[in-house]
Amino acid sequence: MPHTNRPYKSSYRYHRYCRFPQTSSSFLLCTYIIAFLRCRFGKETSAAQYPSVRNLEAFPLMRYNKAAINFRRSMMKNRQRQKDILFSILIFGSAFAVNLLIQKLFTTQTLVPMIFVFGVFLISLKTHGYCYGITSAIVSVFAVNFAFTYPYYAFDFFVEESILSAVIMLIVAVSTSTLNIRIRNQEKLRSENEKERMRGNLLRAISHDLRTPLTSIYGSSSTLISKYDALSKEQQLKLLGEIQEDSEWLIRMVENLLSVTRIDGAKVEVVKTPTVLDELIDSVLMKFSKKHPNQKVITQIPDEFVDIPMDSLLIEQVLLNLLENAVFHAKGMTELTLSVSLVGDKAVFEVADNGCGIPEDALLKIFAGSYEKSAAPVDGTRSNMGIGLSVCAAIVKAHGSDMTAENRSGGGAVFRFALERGGEDDGQ
């Protein structure tokens, strides 16, 4: 930006005894108050919420590779570093431009240090680490001394205001960065505690669910071994079919748990990548039709192109679980619907059926992993669907949303959750 012509009214004496020390001290106190309130009540975006590298979903085997995870983290750090640099340049440039404008319009320099101090405060507040805040403080001191202090366009560091400006800006930068780092560490700790709590709830939820199929498998196999000759061919096939059904259910449940926990060094990894809605729905329907070829699914999705940041494998597992829950538990169901609607900046997913619905007293605890639809099923279907829904709820929660369940007025139940639509900075 070219320098504007300034009226040569001010003298060195005027600049030397300007009111910057008193004004900046008051402003510094305000910044401390703001920083304290932020430290006490504020929240900051955790590093895990930043989007990962695009198109890594194309290599599913890499998702479980530690080197790939480290690569994603490195790329996210590089992206965050670039954002911090651009933000620092933008704030400093804005402060410099505002000072030039004020000096041209009002022919005063009393606001110059305050604006640069505020810029240093913003940079220290929004960037990561000490580097950007301290660097901006030093550059701001040079800018004030060179462009806004007499003699203009020449460095004179023996001016008292320059020394005081440097001290105050460094104090603001270091103090704000320290508070900011502490806030981020506290937020990271809260996030880790929440993940551990979620993992503990899942483990408690599956304890009794594992017992039921294992007991059934043990009982059927014991009967086959002890009474093999006494059983007819039909009875043997029935017991073997029950063993196969329980085994398949156990396999599905273990796959769900492996999907949601993603244990890697005791940390849960949920990596979001932009996913095309049509491709997600097609993949879900293809896998569902292989397991349940006789069950028709009505789909309702937007005609427009929809891009949603998500962990596609996990969300795919959620939709499959919800569809299979309807098949297994919605007695009398004749219609199963999978729909996606756009509401504002969110995509709302719904899986609805016209079956028997859910008891009202079970709706509030259906995602806790302890809901039993029937203590003694008579139709051979799985009696407990709590663990599948608790896994779904945990996956959706890891994506920053919540899952809800309600009964439809015309009969049946509907499960619903929403995800943020595509954007450059969308992210878990």
Coordinates of C-alpha atoms in Angstrom, one line a residue:
M1 CA 0.0 0.0 0.0
P2 CA 1.5 3.4 -1.0
H3 CA 2.1 5.8 1.9
T4 CA -0.2 8.9 2.0
N5 CA 1.1 12.4 2.5
R6 CA 0.8 13.4 6.1
P7 CA 0.6 17.0 7.3
Y8 CA 3.8 18.0 9.0
K9 CA 2.0 19.4 12.1
S10 CA 3.4 17.2 14.8
S11 CA 6.7 17.8 16.4
Y12 CA 9.0 15.4 18.1
R13 CA 8.0 16.8 21.4
Y14 CA 4.3 16.0 20.7
H15 CA 5.1 12.4 19.9
R16 CA 7.4 12.1 22.8
Y17 CA 4.7 13.1 25.3
C18 CA 1.6 11.6 23.7
R19 CA -0.9 9.8 25.9
F20 CA 0.1 6.3 24.8
P21 CA 1.4 5.0 28.1
Q22 CA -1.9 5.8 30.0
T23 CA -4.2 4.7 27.2
S24 CA -2.3 1.5 26.5
S25 CA -2.2 0.6 30.2
S26 CA -6.0 0.8 30.3
F27 CA -6.3 -1.2 27.1
L28 CA -3.9 -3.8 28.5
L29 CA -6.1 -4.2 31.5
C30 CA -9.1 -4.7 29.3
T31 CA -7.3 -7.4 27.3
Y32 CA -6.4 -9.2 30.5
I33 CA -10.1 -9.1 31.6
I34 CA -11.2 -10.5 28.2
A35 CA -8.5 -13.2 28.3
F36 CA -9.5 -14.2 31.8
L37 CA -13.2 -14.4 30.9
R38 CA -12.2 -16.5 27.9
C39 CA -10.1 -18.8 30.0
R40 CA -12.9 -19.2 32.5
F41 CA -15.9 -19.6 30.2
G42 CA -14.6 -19.9 26.6
K43 CA -14.3 -22.9 24.3
E44 CA -12.0 -23.5 21.5
T45 CA -12.0 -25.8 18.6
S46 CA -10.0 -28.9 19.2
A47 CA -7.4 -30.0 16.7
A48 CA -9.4 -33.2 16.0
Q49 CA -12.1 -31.1 14.4
Y50 CA -10.1 -29.8 11.6
P51 CA -10.7 -31.5 8.3
S52 CA -8.3 -34.0 7.0
V53 CA -6.7 -34.4 3.6
R54 CA -9.2 -34.8 0.8
N55 CA -9.8 -38.1 -1.0
L56 CA -8.0 -40.3 1.6
E57 CA -11.2 -42.2 1.7
A58 CA -10.2 -43.7 -1.7
F59 CA -7.6 -45.8 0.1
P60 CA -9.6 -47.7 2.9
L61 CA -6.6 -49.9 3.8
M62 CA -4.6 -46.7 4.7
R63 CA -7.3 -45.7 7.2
Y64 CA -6.1 -48.3 9.7
N65 CA -2.4 -47.8 9.0
K66 CA -0.5 -45.9 11.6
A67 CA 1.7 -44.2 9.0
A68 CA -1.5 -42.9 7.3
I69 CA -2.8 -41.5 10.5
N70 CA 0.5 -39.7 11.2
F71 CA 0.4 -38.4 7.7
R72 CA -3.1 -37.0 8.2
R73 CA -2.0 -35.3 11.4
S74 CA 1.1 -33.8 9.7
M75 CA -1.1 -32.4 6.9
M76 CA -3.6 -31.0 9.4
K77 CA -0.7 -29.3 11.3
N78 CA 0.6 -27.8 8.0
R79 CA -2.9 -26.6 7.2
Q80 CA -3.3 -25.0 10.6
R81 CA 0.1 -23.4 10.3
Q82 CA -0.8 -21.9 7.0
K83 CA -4.1 -20.5 8.5
D84 CA -2.2 -19.0 11.4
I85 CA 0.2 -17.3 9.1
L86 CA -2.5 -15.9 6.8
F87 CA -4.5 -14.7 9.8
S88 CA -1.5 -13.0 11.3
I89 CA -0.7 -11.2 8.0
L90 CA -4.4 -10.2 7.6
I91 CA -4.7 -8.7 11.1
F92 CA -1.4 -6.9 10.9
G93 CA -2.2 -5.5 7.5
S94 CA -5.6 -4.4 8.7
A95 CA -4.1 -2.6 11.7
F96 CA -1.6 -0.9 9.5
A97 CA -4.2 0.2 7.0
V98 CA -6.6 1.5 9.7
N99 CA -3.8 3.5 11.3
L100 CA -2.9 5.1 7.9
L101 CA -6.6 6.0 7.4
I102 CA -7.0 7.4 10.9
Q103 CA -3.8 9.4 10.5
K104 CA -5.0 10.8 7.2
L105 CA -8.4 11.8 8.4
F106 CA -7.7 13.0 11.9
T107 CA -4.0 13.8 11.8
T108 CA -3.3 12.1 15.1
Q109 CA -1.1 9.3 16.2
T110 CA -2.5 8.6 19.7
L111 CA -4.6 5.7 18.5
V112 CA -1.8 4.0 16.6
P113 CA -0.2 2.0 19.4
M114 CA -3.7 1.0 20.7
I115 CA -4.7 -0.5 17.4
F116 CA -1.5 -2.4 17.0
V117 CA -1.8 -3.7 20.6
F118 CA -5.3 -4.9 19.8
G119 CA -4.0 -6.6 16.6
V120 CA -1.3 -8.4 18.7
F121 CA -4.0 -9.5 21.1
L122 CA -6.2 -10.9 18.3
I123 CA -3.3 -12.7 16.7
S124 CA -2.2 -14.2 20.1
L125 CA -5.8 -15.2 20.8
K126 CA -6.6 -17.0 17.5
T127 CA -3.3 -18.6 16.6
H128 CA -1.5 -21.6 18.1
G129 CA 1.6 -21.2 20.2
Y130 CA 3.8 -18.2 21.1
C131 CA 5.5 -17.7 17.8
Y132 CA 2.8 -15.7 16.0
G133 CA 2.0 -13.4 18.9
I134 CA 5.6 -12.6 19.7
T135 CA 6.5 -12.1 16.1
S136 CA 3.5 -9.8 15.5
A137 CA 4.5 -7.8 18.6
I138 CA 8.0 -7.2 17.3
V139 CA 6.9 -6.4 13.8
S140 CA 4.3 -4.0 15.2
V141 CA 6.9 -2.2 17.2
F142 CA 9.0 -1.8 14.0
A143 CA 5.9 -0.5 12.1
V144 CA 5.0 2.1 14.8
N145 CA 8.6 3.3 15.0
F146 CA 9.1 3.4 11.3
A147 CA 5.9 4.7 9.8
F148 CA 4.0 6.4 12.7
T149 CA 6.7 8.1 14.8
Y150 CA 8.7 11.2 14.0
P151 CA 11.0 11.2 12.2
Y152 CA 8.9 9.3 9.6
Y153 CA 10.3 6.4 7.6
A154 CA 13.4 6.1 9.8
F155 CA 14.1 3.9 12.8
D156 CA 14.8 5.5 16.1
F157 CA 14.7 3.0 18.9
F158 CA 15.8 5.5 21.6
V159 CA 12.4 7.0 21.7
E160 CA 10.7 6.1 25.0
E161 CA 7.4 5.3 23.4
S162 CA 9.1 2.6 21.2
I163 CA 10.6 0.8 24.2
L164 CA 7.4 1.0 26.1
S165 CA 5.4 -0.2 23.1
A166 CA 7.7 -3.2 22.7
V167 CA 7.3 -4.1 26.4
I168 CA 3.6 -3.8 26.5
M169 CA 3.0 -5.7 23.2
L170 CA 5.3 -8.5 24.3
I171 CA 3.4 -8.8 27.6
V172 CA 0.1 -8.9 25.8
A173 CA 1.4 -11.5 23.3
V174 CA 2.9 -13.8 25.9
S175 CA 0.0 -13.5 28.4
T176 CA -2.7 -14.1 25.8
S177 CA -0.8 -17.0 24.2
T178 CA -0.3 -18.6 27.6
L179 CA -4.0 -18.4 28.4
N180 CA -4.9 -19.6 25.0
I181 CA -2.6 -22.7 25.2
R182 CA -4.0 -23.5 28.6
I183 CA -7.6 -23.3 27.3
R184 CA -6.7 -25.6 24.4
N185 CA -5.1 -28.1 26.7
Q186 CA -8.1 -28.1 29.0
E187 CA -10.4 -28.6 26.0
K188 CA -8.2 -31.4 24.8
L189 CA -8.4 -33.0 28.2
R190 CA -12.1 -32.7 28.3
S191 CA -12.4 -34.3 24.9
E192 CA -10.2 -37.2 25.9
N193 CA -12.2 -37.7 29.1
E194 CA -15.4 -37.7 27.0
K195 CA -14.0 -40.3 24.7
E196 CA -13.0 -42.5 27.7
R197 CA -16.4 -42.1 29.2
M198 CA -18.0 -43.1 25.8
R199 CA -15.8 -46.1 25.6
G200 CA -16.7 -47.2 29.1
N201 CA -20.4 -46.8 28.5
L202 CA -20.1 -49.0 25.4
L203 CA -18.2 -51.7 27.2
R204 CA -20.8 -51.7 30.0
A205 CA -23.6 -51.8 27.4
I206 CA -22.3 -54.9 25.6
S207 CA -21.7 -56.9 28.8
H208 CA -25.1 -58.5 29.0
D209 CA -25.6 -58.4 25.2
L210 CA -22.7 -60.8 24.8
R211 CA -24.1 -63.1 27.4
T212 CA -27.3 -63.8 25.5
P213 CA -26.0 -65.1 22.2
L214 CA -23.1 -66.9 23.9
T215 CA -25.4 -68.7 26.2
S216 CA -27.6 -69.7 23.3
I217 CA -24.6 -70.9 21.3
Y218 CA -23.4 -72.9 24.3
G219 CA -26.8 -74.4 25.0
S220 CA -27.4 -75.4 21.4
S221 CA -24.0 -76.9 20.9
S222 CA -24.2 -78.8 24.2
T223 CA -27.6 -80.2 23.2
L224 CA -26.1 -81.3 19.8
I225 CA -23.2 -83.0 21.5
S226 CA -25.0 -84.8 24.3
K227 CA -28.2 -85.8 22.3
Y228 CA -27.0 -86.0 18.8
D229 CA -28.3 -89.5 18.1
A230 CA -31.7 -88.7 19.8
L231 CA -32.4 -85.6 17.8
S232 CA -34.1 -85.7 14.4
K233 CA -32.6 -84.2 11.3
E234 CA -35.0 -81.2 11.5
Q235 CA -34.1 -80.6 15.2
Q236 CA -30.4 -80.7 14.4
L237 CA -30.7 -78.2 11.6
K238 CA -32.8 -75.9 13.8
L239 CA -30.1 -75.9 16.5
L240 CA -27.4 -75.4 13.9
G241 CA -29.4 -72.5 12.4
E242 CA -29.7 -70.9 15.8
I243 CA -26.0 -71.2 16.3
Q244 CA -25.3 -69.7 12.9
E245 CA -27.8 -66.8 13.6
D246 CA -26.3 -66.0 17.0
S247 CA -22.8 -66.2 15.5
E248 CA -23.6 -63.8 12.7
W249 CA -25.1 -61.4 15.2
L250 CA -22.0 -61.5 17.3
I251 CA -19.9 -60.9 14.2
R252 CA -21.9 -57.8 13.4
M253 CA -21.7 -56.5 16.9
V254 CA -17.9 -56.9 17.0
E255 CA -17.6 -55.1 13.7
N256 CA -19.7 -52.3 15.1
L257 CA -17.5 -52.0 18.1
L258 CA -14.3 -52.1 16.1
S259 CA -15.7 -49.4 13.9
V260 CA -16.7 -47.0 16.7
T261 CA -13.8 -47.5 19.0
R262 CA -10.9 -47.2 16.5
I263 CA -8.4 -47.9 19.2
D264 CA -4.9 -46.6 18.3
G265 CA -2.8 -45.9 21.3
A266 CA -5.9 -45.6 23.5
K267 CA -7.2 -42.8 21.3
V268 CA -10.4 -42.7 19.3
E269 CA -9.9 -41.6 15.7
V270 CA -12.8 -40.1 13.8
V271 CA -11.4 -38.6 10.6
K272 CA -13.8 -36.6 8.4
T273 CA -13.4 -36.4 4.7
P274 CA -15.8 -34.9 2.1
T275 CA -18.3 -37.6 1.0
V276 CA -20.8 -37.4 -1.8
L277 CA -24.3 -38.2 -0.5
D278 CA -25.4 -40.2 -3.5
E279 CA -22.3 -42.5 -3.3
L280 CA -22.9 -43.0 0.4
I281 CA -26.6 -44.0 0.0
D282 CA -25.7 -46.3 -3.0
S283 CA -23.1 -48.1 -0.9
V284 CA -25.5 -48.5 2.0
L285 CA -28.3 -49.9 -0.2
M286 CA -25.9 -52.3 -2.0
K287 CA -24.7 -53.8 1.3
F288 CA -28.2 -53.9 2.8
S289 CA -29.7 -55.7 -0.2
K290 CA -27.0 -58.4 0.0
K291 CA -28.0 -59.2 3.5
H292 CA -31.8 -58.7 3.1
P293 CA -32.6 -59.2 -0.6
N294 CA -36.4 -59.4 0.0
Q295 CA -36.7 -56.1 1.9
K296 CA -37.4 -53.1 -0.2
V297 CA -36.1 -49.7 0.9
I298 CA -37.7 -46.5 -0.2
T299 CA -35.1 -43.7 -0.6
Q300 CA -35.8 -40.0 -0.6
I301 CA -32.7 -37.8 -1.2
P302 CA -32.1 -34.4 -2.7
D303 CA -31.6 -34.0 -6.5
E304 CA -28.7 -31.5 -6.0
F305 CA -25.1 -32.4 -5.4
V306 CA -24.5 -32.7 -1.6
D307 CA -21.0 -32.9 -0.1
I308 CA -20.8 -33.8 3.6
P309 CA -17.7 -34.1 5.7
M310 CA -17.9 -37.4 7.6
D311 CA -16.2 -40.7 8.3
S312 CA -18.0 -42.5 5.6
L313 CA -17.4 -46.0 6.9
L314 CA -18.8 -45.1 10.3
I315 CA -21.9 -43.3 9.0
E316 CA -22.4 -46.1 6.5
Q317 CA -22.4 -48.5 9.5
V318 CA -24.9 -46.3 11.3
L319 CA -27.4 -46.4 8.4
L320 CA -26.9 -50.1 8.0
N321 CA -27.6 -50.7 11.7
L322 CA -30.7 -48.6 11.7
L323 CA -32.1 -50.4 8.6
E324 CA -31.3 -53.8 10.1
N325 CA -32.9 -52.8 13.4
A326 CA -36.1 -52.1 11.6
V327 CA -35.9 -55.5 9.8
F328 CA -35.3 -57.4 13.1
H329 CA -37.6 -55.5 15.5
A330 CA -40.3 -53.6 13.6
K331 CA -43.0 -56.3 13.7
G332 CA -45.6 -55.9 11.0
M333 CA -43.5 -53.5 8.9
T334 CA -44.4 -53.2 5.3
E335 CA -42.6 -50.0 4.4
L336 CA -39.0 -49.0 5.2
T337 CA -37.7 -45.5 4.2
L338 CA -34.3 -44.0 4.1
S339 CA -34.5 -40.2 3.5
V340 CA -32.1 -37.3 3.6
S341 CA -33.3 -33.7 3.6
L342 CA -31.4 -30.4 3.6
V343 CA -32.2 -28.0 6.5
G344 CA -30.1 -24.9 6.5
D345 CA -26.4 -25.9 6.5
K346 CA -27.2 -29.5 7.7
A347 CA -28.2 -32.7 6.1
V348 CA -30.8 -34.6 8.1
F349 CA -30.8 -38.4 7.9
E350 CA -34.0 -40.4 8.7
V351 CA -34.7 -44.1 8.8
A352 CA -38.5 -44.7 9.3
D353 CA -40.7 -47.7 9.3
N354 CA -44.4 -48.4 9.8
G355 CA -44.0 -51.3 12.2
C356 CA -45.0 -51.8 15.8
G357 CA -43.1 -48.7 17.1
I358 CA -41.1 -48.4 20.4
P359 CA -42.7 -48.4 23.9
E360 CA -42.8 -44.9 25.3
D361 CA -41.0 -45.8 28.4
A362 CA -38.1 -47.1 26.4
L363 CA -37.6 -44.0 24.1
L364 CA -35.5 -42.1 26.7
K365 CA -33.1 -45.0 27.3
I366 CA -33.0 -46.7 23.9
F367 CA -29.5 -45.4 23.1
A368 CA -28.1 -46.5 26.5
G369 CA -27.4 -50.0 25.3
S370 CA -29.7 -51.6 27.9
Y371 CA -33.1 -51.5 26.2
E372 CA -34.6 -55.0 25.8
K373 CA -37.5 -55.2 23.4
S374 CA -38.7 -58.5 24.7
A375 CA -37.4 -60.6 27.5
A376 CA -38.4 -63.8 25.8
P377 CA -38.8 -63.4 22.0
V378 CA -41.2 -65.8 20.4
D379 CA -40.3 -65.3 16.8
G380 CA -36.6 -66.1 16.9
T381 CA -35.5 -62.5 16.3
R382 CA -32.9 -60.8 18.3
S383 CA -34.4 -59.6 21.5
N384 CA -32.0 -56.8 22.3
M385 CA -31.3 -53.9 20.0
G386 CA -29.7 -51.6 22.6
I387 CA -26.1 -52.2 21.7
G388 CA -26.6 -51.5 18.0
L389 CA -28.3 -48.2 18.7
S390 CA -25.8 -47.2 21.4
V391 CA -23.0 -47.7 18.8
C392 CA -25.0 -45.6 16.3
A393 CA -25.5 -42.9 18.9
A394 CA -21.8 -42.9 19.8
I395 CA -20.7 -42.6 16.1
V396 CA -23.1 -39.7 15.5
K397 CA -21.9 -38.0 18.7
A398 CA -18.3 -38.4 17.6
H399 CA -19.4 -36.4 14.5
G400 CA -20.7 -33.6 16.7
S401 CA -24.4 -34.4 16.5
D402 CA -27.1 -36.3 18.4
M403 CA -29.4 -39.1 17.4
T404 CA -33.1 -39.0 18.3
A405 CA -35.8 -41.6 18.1
E406 CA -39.6 -41.1 18.2
N407 CA -42.8 -42.9 17.2
R408 CA -44.7 -41.9 14.1
S409 CA -48.3 -40.7 14.4
G410 CA -49.3 -43.2 11.8
G411 CA -47.5 -46.1 13.4
G412 CA -43.8 -47.2 13.4
A413 CA -40.7 -45.4 14.5
V414 CA -38.2 -42.9 13.0
F415 CA -34.6 -42.5 13.9
R416 CA -33.0 -39.1 13.0
F417 CA -29.6 -37.4 13.1
A418 CA -28.0 -34.4 11.3
L419 CA -24.6 -33.7 9.9
E420 CA -23.0 -30.4 8.9
R421 CA -22.9 -30.0 5.1
G422 CA -19.7 -29.5 3.1
G423 CA -17.4 -26.5 3.7
E424 CA -13.8 -25.6 3.7
D425 CA -13.5 -25.6 7.4
D426 CA -16.0 -28.2 8.4
G427 CA -14.5 -30.8 10.5
Q428 CA -15.2 -33.6 14.1

